[in-house]
mmCIF file of C-alpha atoms in Angstrom:
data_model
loop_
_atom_site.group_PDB
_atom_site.id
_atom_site.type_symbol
_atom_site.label_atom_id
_atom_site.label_comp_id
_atom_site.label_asym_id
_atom_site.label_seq_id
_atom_site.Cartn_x
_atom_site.Cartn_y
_atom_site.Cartn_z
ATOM 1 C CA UNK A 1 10.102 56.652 21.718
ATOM 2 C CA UNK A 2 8.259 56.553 18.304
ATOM 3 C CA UNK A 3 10.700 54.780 15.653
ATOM 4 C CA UNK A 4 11.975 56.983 12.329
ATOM 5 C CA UNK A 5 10.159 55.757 9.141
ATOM 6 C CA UNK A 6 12.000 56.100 6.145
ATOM 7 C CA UNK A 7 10.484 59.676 5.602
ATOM 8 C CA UNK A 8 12.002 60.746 8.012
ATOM 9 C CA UNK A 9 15.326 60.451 5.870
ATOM 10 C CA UNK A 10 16.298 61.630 2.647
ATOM 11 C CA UNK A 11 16.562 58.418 0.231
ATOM 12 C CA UNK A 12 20.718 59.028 -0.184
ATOM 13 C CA UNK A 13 20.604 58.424 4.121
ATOM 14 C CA UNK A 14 18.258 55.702 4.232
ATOM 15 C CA UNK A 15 20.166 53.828 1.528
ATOM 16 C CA UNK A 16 23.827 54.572 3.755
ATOM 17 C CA UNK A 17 21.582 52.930 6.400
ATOM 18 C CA UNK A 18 21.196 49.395 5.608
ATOM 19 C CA UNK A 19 23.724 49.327 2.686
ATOM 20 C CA UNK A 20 26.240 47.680 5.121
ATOM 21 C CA UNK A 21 23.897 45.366 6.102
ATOM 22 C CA UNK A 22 24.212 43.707 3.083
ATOM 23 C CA UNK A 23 26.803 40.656 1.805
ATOM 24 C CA UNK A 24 28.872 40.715 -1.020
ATOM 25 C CA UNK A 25 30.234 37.835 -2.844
ATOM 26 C CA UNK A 26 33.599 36.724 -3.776
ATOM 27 C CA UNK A 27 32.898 37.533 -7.610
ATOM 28 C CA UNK A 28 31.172 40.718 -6.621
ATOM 29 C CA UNK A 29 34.071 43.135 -8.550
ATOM 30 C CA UNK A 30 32.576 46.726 -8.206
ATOM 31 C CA UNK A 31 29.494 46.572 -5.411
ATOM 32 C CA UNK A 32 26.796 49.040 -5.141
ATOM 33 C CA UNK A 33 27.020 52.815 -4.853
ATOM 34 C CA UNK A 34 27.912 52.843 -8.770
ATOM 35 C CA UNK A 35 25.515 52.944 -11.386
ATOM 36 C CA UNK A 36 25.775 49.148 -11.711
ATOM 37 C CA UNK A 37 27.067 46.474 -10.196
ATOM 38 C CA UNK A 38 29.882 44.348 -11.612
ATOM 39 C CA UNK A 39 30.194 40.905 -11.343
ATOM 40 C CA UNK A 40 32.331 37.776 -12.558
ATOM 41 C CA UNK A 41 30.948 35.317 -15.121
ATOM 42 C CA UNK A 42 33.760 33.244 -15.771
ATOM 43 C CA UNK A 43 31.807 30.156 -17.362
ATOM 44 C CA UNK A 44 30.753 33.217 -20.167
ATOM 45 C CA UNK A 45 27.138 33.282 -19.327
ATOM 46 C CA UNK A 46 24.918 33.665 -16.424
ATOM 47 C CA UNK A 47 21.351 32.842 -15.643
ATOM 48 C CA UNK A 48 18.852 35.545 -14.436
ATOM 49 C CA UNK A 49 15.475 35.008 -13.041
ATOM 50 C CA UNK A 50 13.096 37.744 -10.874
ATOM 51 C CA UNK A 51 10.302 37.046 -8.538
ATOM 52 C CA UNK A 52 8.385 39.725 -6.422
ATOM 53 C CA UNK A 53 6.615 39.594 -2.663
ATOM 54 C CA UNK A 54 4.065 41.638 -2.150
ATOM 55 C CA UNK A 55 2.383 42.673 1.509
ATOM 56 C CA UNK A 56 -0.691 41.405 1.793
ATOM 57 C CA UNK A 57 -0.005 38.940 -0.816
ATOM 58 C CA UNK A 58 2.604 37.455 -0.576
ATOM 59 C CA UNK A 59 3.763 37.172 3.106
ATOM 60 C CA UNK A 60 1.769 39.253 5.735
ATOM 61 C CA UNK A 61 3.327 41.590 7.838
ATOM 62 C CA UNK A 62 1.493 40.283 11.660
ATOM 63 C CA UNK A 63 2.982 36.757 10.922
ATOM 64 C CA UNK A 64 6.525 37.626 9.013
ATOM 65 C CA UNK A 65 8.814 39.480 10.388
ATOM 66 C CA UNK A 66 11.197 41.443 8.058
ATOM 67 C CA UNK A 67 14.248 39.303 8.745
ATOM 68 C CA UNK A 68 11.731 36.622 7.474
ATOM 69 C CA UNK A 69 10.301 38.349 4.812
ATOM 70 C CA UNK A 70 14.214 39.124 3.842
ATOM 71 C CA UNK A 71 14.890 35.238 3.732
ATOM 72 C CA UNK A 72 11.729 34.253 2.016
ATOM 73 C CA UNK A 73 12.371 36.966 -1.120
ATOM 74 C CA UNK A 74 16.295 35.511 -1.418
ATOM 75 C CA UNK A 75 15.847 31.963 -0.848
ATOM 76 C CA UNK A 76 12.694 31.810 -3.726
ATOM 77 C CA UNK A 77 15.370 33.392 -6.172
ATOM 78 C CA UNK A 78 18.012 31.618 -5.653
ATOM 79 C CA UNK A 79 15.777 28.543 -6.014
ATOM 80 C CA UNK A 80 15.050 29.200 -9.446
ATOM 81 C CA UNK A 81 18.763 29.601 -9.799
ATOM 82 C CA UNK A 82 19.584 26.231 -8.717
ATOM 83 C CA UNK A 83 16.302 25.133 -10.753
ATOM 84 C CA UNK A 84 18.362 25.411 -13.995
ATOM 85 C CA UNK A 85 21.501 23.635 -12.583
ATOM 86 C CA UNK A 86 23.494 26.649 -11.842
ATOM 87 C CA UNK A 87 25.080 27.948 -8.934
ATOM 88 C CA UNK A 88 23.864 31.800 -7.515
ATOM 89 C CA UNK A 89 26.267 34.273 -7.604
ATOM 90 C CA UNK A 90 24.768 37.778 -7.066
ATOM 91 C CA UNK A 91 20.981 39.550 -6.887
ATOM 92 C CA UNK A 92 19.688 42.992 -6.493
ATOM 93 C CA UNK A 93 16.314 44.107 -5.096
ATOM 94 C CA UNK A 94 14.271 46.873 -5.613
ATOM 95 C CA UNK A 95 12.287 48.024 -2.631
ATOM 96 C CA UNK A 96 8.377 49.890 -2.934
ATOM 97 C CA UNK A 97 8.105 51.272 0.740
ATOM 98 C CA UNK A 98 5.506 53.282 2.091
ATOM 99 C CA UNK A 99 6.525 56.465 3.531
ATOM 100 C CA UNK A 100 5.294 54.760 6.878
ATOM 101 C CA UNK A 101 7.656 52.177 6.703
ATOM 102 C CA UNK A 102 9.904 52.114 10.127
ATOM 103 C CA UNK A 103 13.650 52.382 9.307
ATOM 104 C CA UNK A 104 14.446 49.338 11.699
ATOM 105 C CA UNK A 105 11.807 46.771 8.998
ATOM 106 C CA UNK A 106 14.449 47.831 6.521
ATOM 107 C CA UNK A 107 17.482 46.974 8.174
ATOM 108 C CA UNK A 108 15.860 44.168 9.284
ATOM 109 C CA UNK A 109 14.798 42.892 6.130
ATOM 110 C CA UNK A 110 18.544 43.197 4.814
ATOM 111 C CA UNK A 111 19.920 41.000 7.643
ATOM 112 C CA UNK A 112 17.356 38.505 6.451
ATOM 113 C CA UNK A 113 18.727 38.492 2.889
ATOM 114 C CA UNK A 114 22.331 38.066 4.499
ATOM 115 C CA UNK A 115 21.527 35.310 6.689
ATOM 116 C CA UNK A 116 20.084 33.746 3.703
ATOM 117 C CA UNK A 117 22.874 34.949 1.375
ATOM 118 C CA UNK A 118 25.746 35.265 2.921
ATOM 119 C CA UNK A 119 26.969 32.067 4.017
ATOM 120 C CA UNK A 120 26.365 30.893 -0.006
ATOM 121 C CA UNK A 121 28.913 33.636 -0.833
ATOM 122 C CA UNK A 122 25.875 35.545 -2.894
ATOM 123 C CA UNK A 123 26.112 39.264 -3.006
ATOM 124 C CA UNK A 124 23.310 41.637 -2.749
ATOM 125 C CA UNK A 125 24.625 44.600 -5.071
ATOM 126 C CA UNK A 126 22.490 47.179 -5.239
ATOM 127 C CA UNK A 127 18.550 48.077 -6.620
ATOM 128 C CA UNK A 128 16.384 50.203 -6.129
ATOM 129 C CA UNK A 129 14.101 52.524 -3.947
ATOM 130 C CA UNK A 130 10.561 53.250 -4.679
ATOM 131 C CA UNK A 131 7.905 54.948 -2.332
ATOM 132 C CA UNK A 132 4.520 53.577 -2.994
ATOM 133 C CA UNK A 133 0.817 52.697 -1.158
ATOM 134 C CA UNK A 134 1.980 48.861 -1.047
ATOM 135 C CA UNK A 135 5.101 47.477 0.295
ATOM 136 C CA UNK A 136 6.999 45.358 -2.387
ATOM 137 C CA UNK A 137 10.110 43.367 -2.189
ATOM 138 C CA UNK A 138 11.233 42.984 -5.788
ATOM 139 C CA UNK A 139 14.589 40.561 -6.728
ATOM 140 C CA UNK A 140 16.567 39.631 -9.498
ATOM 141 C CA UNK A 141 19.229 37.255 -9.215
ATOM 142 C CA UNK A 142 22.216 35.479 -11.363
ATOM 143 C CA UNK A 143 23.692 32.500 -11.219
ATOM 144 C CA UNK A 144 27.229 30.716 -13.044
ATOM 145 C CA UNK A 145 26.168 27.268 -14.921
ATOM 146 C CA UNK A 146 30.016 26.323 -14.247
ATOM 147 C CA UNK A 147 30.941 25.147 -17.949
ATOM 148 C CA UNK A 148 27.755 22.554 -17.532
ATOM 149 C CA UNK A 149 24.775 22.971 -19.918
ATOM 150 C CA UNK A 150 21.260 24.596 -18.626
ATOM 151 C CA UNK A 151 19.386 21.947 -17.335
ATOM 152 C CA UNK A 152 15.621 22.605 -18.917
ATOM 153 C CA UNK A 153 12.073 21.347 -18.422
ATOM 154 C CA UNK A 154 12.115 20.425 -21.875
ATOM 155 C CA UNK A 155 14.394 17.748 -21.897
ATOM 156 C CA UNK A 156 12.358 14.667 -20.507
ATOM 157 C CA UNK A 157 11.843 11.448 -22.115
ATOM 158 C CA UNK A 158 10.065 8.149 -21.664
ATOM 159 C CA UNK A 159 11.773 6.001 -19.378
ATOM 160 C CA UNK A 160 13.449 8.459 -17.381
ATOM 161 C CA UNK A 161 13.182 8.403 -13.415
ATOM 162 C CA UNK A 162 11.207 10.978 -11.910
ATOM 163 C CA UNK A 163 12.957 12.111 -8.635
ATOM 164 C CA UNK A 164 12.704 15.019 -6.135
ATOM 165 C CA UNK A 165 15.032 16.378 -3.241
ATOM 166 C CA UNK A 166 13.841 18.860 -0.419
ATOM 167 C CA UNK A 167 11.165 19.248 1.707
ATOM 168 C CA UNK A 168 7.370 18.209 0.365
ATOM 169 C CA UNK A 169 4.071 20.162 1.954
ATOM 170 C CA UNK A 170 5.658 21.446 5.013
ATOM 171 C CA UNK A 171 5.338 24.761 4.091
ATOM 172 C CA UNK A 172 1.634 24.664 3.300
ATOM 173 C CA UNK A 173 1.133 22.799 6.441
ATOM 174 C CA UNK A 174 2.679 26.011 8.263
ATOM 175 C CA UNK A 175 0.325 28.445 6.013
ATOM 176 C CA UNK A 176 -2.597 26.151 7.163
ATOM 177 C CA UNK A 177 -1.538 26.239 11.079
ATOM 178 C CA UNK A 178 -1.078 30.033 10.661
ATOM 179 C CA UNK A 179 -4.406 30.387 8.656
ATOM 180 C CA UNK A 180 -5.813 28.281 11.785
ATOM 181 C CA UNK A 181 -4.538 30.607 14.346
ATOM 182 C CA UNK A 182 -2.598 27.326 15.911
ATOM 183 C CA UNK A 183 0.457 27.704 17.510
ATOM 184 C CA UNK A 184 2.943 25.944 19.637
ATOM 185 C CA UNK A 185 4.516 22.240 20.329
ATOM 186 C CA UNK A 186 5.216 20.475 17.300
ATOM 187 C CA UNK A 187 3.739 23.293 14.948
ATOM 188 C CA UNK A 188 6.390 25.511 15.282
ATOM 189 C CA UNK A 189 9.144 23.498 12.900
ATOM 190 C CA UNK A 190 6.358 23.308 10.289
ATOM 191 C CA UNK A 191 5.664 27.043 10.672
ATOM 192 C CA UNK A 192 9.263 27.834 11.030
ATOM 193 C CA UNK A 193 9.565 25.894 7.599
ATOM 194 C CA UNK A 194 6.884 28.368 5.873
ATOM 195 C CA UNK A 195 8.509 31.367 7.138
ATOM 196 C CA UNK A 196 11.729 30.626 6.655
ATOM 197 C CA UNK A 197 11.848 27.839 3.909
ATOM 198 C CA UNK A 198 15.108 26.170 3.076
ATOM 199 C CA UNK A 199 15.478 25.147 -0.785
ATOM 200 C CA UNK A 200 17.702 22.297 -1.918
ATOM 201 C CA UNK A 201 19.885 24.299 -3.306
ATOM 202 C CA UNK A 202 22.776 22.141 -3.651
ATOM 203 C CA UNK A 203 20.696 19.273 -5.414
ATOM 204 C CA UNK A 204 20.296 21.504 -8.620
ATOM 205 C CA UNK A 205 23.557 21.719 -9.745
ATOM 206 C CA UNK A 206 24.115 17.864 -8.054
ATOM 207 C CA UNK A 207 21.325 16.549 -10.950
ATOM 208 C CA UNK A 208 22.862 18.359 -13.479
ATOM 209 C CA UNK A 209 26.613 16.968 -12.718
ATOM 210 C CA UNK A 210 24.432 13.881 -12.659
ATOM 211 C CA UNK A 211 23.321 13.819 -15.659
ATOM 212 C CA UNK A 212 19.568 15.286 -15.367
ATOM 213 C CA UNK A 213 17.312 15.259 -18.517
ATOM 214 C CA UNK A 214 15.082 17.703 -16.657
ATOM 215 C CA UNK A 215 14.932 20.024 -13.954
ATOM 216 C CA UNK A 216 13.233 22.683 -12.139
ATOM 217 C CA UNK A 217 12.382 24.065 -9.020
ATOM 218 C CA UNK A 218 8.803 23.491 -7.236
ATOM 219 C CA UNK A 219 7.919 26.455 -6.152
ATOM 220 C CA UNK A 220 3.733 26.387 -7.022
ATOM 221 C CA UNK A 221 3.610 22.694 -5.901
ATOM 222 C CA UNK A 222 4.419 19.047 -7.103
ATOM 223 C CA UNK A 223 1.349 18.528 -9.248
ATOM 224 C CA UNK A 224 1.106 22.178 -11.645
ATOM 225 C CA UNK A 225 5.068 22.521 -11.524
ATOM 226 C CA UNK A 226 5.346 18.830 -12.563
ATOM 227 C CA UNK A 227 2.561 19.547 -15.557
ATOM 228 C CA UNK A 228 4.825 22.277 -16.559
ATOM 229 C CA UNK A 229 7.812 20.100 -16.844
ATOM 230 C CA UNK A 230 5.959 17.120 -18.783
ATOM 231 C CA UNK A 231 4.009 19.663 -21.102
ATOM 232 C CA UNK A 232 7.731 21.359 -21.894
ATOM 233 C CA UNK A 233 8.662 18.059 -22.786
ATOM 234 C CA UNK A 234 5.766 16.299 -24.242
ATOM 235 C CA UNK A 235 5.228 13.506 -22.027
ATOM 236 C CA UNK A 236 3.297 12.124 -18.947
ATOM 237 C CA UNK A 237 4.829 12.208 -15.427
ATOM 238 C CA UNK A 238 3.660 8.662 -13.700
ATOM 239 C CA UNK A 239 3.804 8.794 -10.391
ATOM 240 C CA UNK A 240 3.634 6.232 -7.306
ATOM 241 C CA UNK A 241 1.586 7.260 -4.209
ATOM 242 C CA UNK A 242 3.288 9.184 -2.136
ATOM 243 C CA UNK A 243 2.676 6.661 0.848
ATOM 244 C CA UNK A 244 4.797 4.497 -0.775
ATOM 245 C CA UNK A 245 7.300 6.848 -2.381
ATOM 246 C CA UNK A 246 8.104 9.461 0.099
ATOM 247 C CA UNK A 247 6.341 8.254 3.795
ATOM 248 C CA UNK A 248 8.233 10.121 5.777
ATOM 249 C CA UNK A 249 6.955 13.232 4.606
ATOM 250 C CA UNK A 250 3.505 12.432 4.794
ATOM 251 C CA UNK A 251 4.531 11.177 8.437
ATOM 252 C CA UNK A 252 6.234 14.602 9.496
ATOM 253 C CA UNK A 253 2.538 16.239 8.206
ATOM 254 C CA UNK A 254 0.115 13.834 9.753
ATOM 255 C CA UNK A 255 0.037 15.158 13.179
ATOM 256 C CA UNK A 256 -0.975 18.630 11.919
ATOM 257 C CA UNK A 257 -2.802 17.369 8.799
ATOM 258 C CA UNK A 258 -5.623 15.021 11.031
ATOM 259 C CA UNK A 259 -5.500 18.424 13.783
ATOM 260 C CA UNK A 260 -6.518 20.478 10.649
ATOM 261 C CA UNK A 261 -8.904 17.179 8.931
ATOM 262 C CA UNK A 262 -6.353 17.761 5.808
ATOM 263 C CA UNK A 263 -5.258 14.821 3.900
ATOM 264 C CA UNK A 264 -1.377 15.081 4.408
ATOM 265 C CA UNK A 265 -0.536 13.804 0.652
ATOM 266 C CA UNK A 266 -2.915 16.974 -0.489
ATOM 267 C CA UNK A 267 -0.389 19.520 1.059
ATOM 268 C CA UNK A 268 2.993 17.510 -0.061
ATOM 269 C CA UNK A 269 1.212 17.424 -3.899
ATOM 270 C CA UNK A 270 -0.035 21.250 -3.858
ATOM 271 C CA UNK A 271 2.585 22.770 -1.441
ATOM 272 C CA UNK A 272 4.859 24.970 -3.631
ATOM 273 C CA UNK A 273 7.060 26.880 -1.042
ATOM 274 C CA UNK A 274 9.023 24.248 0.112
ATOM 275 C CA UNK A 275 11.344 25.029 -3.289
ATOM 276 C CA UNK A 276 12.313 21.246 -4.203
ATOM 277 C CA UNK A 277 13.965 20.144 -6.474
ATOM 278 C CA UNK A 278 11.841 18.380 -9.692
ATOM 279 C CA UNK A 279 14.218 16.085 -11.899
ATOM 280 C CA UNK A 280 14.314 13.416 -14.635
ATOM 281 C CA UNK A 281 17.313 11.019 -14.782
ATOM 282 C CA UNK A 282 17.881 8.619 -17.334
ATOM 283 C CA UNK A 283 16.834 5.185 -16.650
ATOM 284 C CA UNK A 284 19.571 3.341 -14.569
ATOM 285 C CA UNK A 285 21.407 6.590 -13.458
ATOM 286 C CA UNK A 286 22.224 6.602 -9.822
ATOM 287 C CA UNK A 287 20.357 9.136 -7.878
ATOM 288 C CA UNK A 288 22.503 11.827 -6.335
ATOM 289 C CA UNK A 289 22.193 12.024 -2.516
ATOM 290 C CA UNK A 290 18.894 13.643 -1.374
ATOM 291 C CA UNK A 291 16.990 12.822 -4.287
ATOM 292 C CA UNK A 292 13.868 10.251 -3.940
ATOM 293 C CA UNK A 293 12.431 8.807 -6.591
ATOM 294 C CA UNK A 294 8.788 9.517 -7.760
ATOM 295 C CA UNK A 295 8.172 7.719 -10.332
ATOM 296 C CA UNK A 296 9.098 7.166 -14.405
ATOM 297 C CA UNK A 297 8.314 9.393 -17.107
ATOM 298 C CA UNK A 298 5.722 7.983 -19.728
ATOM 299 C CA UNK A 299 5.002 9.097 -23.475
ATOM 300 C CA UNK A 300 1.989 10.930 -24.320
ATOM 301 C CA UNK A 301 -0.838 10.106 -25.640
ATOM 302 C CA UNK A 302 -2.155 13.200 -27.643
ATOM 303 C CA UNK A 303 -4.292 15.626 -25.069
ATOM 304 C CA UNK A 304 -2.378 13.507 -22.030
ATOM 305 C CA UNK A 305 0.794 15.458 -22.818
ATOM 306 C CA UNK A 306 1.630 17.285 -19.617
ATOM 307 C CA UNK A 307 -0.357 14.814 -17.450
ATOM 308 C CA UNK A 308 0.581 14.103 -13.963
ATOM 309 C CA UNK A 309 -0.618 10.945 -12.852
ATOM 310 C CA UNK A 310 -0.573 9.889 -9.197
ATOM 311 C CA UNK A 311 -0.848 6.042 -8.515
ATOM 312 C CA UNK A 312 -1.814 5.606 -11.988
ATOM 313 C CA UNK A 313 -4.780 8.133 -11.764
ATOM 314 C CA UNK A 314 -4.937 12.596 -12.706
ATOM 315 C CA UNK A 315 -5.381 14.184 -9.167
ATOM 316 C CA UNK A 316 -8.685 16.096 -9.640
ATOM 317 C CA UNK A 317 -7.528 18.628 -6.803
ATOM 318 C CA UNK A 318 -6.534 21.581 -7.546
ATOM 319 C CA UNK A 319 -2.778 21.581 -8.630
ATOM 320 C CA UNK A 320 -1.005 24.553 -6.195
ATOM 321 C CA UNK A 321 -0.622 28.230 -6.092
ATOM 322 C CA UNK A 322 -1.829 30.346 -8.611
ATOM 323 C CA UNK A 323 -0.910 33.621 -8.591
ATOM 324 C CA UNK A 324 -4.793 35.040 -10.021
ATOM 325 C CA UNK A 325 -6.710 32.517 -8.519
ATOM 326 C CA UNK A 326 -6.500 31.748 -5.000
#
């Protein structure tokens, strides 16, 4: 039996569709179906941030499925949300579907985005509908700061303790195993962990109770999200080798890593997708749980402002994802 696509309804039926597929949040007031959403902000404020996946690009339809592709778009949002030391509280998305588009990939990909949101009491509360030639998954999402201060990348300083919490390279080792066509045994949990990644989310707004100088999440890998941070703030990030700050990650990569002739401290520096959490603590702060430390934070010496030094040493690989040169 062939499957409806969504031209096969009108857009008022398709959005009735998948509509109740979708959470909403405790401060969700007035959910879709008006023109807008409304939603609490009791601290006064709210943070906002957008990020868009597109086919091809993005994700890719023969490895993703839409539940997956669902998660992916929500859990990369509501990164960015913790990134500034905030809590999420409510998104929209905006969907570009070809008229080819089966009606069961969009319900799908709304009970990815309430697996992913639901259980954090985030509402999805409307957006919008496009057709187009390219499938796009587009999402803006808001977050309460909770009375606290933004933490920004701007606010390191010589001394501090560079720390991270999250995962590191496993989901570019799951890109590289997928690139590679390998499948199976221990792969999966590294591919599961590309697919599906799972952000520290709690450790954002953990560093910024803690008393965090800096902050962001690493979403285009260690090395050119930890050069944004240090250039914000005019200084150099020093950090140890990884074998000797973080060797358990490198140990959960090195199976795949020697299978694939990769160095595994190459994929836990470049990796972005993992969404970790980047901080700076003041010197003698104590670490809040799931943060490691990195290393310190060093002043700059004129053109080695936003330098990331690894073991002493710049990294002359190239730094992570960029979204024009791949």
């Amino acid at each position: 039996m062939t499957q409806p696509t969504v031209a096969d309804l009108d857009e008022d039926a398709l959005i009735a569709s998948f509509v109740p597929l979708l959470p909403r949040g405790s401060r969700t007031l007035v959910p879709t179906g008006d023109d807008a959403a409304v939603v609490a902000a009791p601290d006064g404020r709210f943070c906002v941030s957008t990020d868009l996946l597109v086919a091809g690009h993005h994700f890719r339809p023969e490895w993703s499925s839409a539940a997956d592709v669902g998660w992916r778009a929500a859990m990369q949002n509501l990164s960015d949300i913790a990134g500034m030391g905030a809590v999420p509280t409510s998104m929209v998305m905006g969907l570009v579907l070809p008229p080819s588009t089966p009606v069961a990939w969009v319900h799908d990909l709304c009970r990815g985005f309430a697996e992913a949101c639901g259980p954090l009491d985030v509402g999805v509360d409307g957006g919008d509908l496009s057709a187009g030639e390219q499938l796009v998954v587009a999402v803006t999402v808001h977050g309460d700061l909770g009375g606290r201060a933004p933490i920004l990348r701007s606010g390191a300083r010589p001394g501090d303790v560079v720390a991270h919490a999250g995962a590191l390279g496993r989901s570019a080792a799951g890109h590289a195993l997928l690139t590679e066509g390998r499948h199976g045994g221990s792969d999966e949990a590294l591919i599961a962990d590309f697919l599906r990644p799972r952000p520290a989310l709690d450790a954002g707004p953990a560093a910024a109770a803690a008393g965090a100088s800096a902050l962001m999440d690493v979403s285009d890998g260690l090395l050119r999200d930890g050069r944004r941070l240090a250039r914000a703030s005019g200084v150099v990030l020093d950090l140890e080798p990884l074998e000797d700050s973080v060797p358990s990650a490198l140990a959960g990569l090195a199976d795949a890593a020697a299978r694939l002739g990769v160095d595994p401290a190459v994929w836990a520096l470049t990796g972005g997708e993992d969404h970790g959490m980047l901080a700076t603590f003041p010197a003698g702060t104590e670490l809040p749980a799931g943060f490691t430390r990195l290393g310190t934070v060093r002043a700059a010496a004129g053109a080695q402002a936003g330098a990331v030094l690894v073991g002493g040493v710049e990294p002359t690989i190239s730094p992570g994802w960029d979204h024009f040169r791949r």
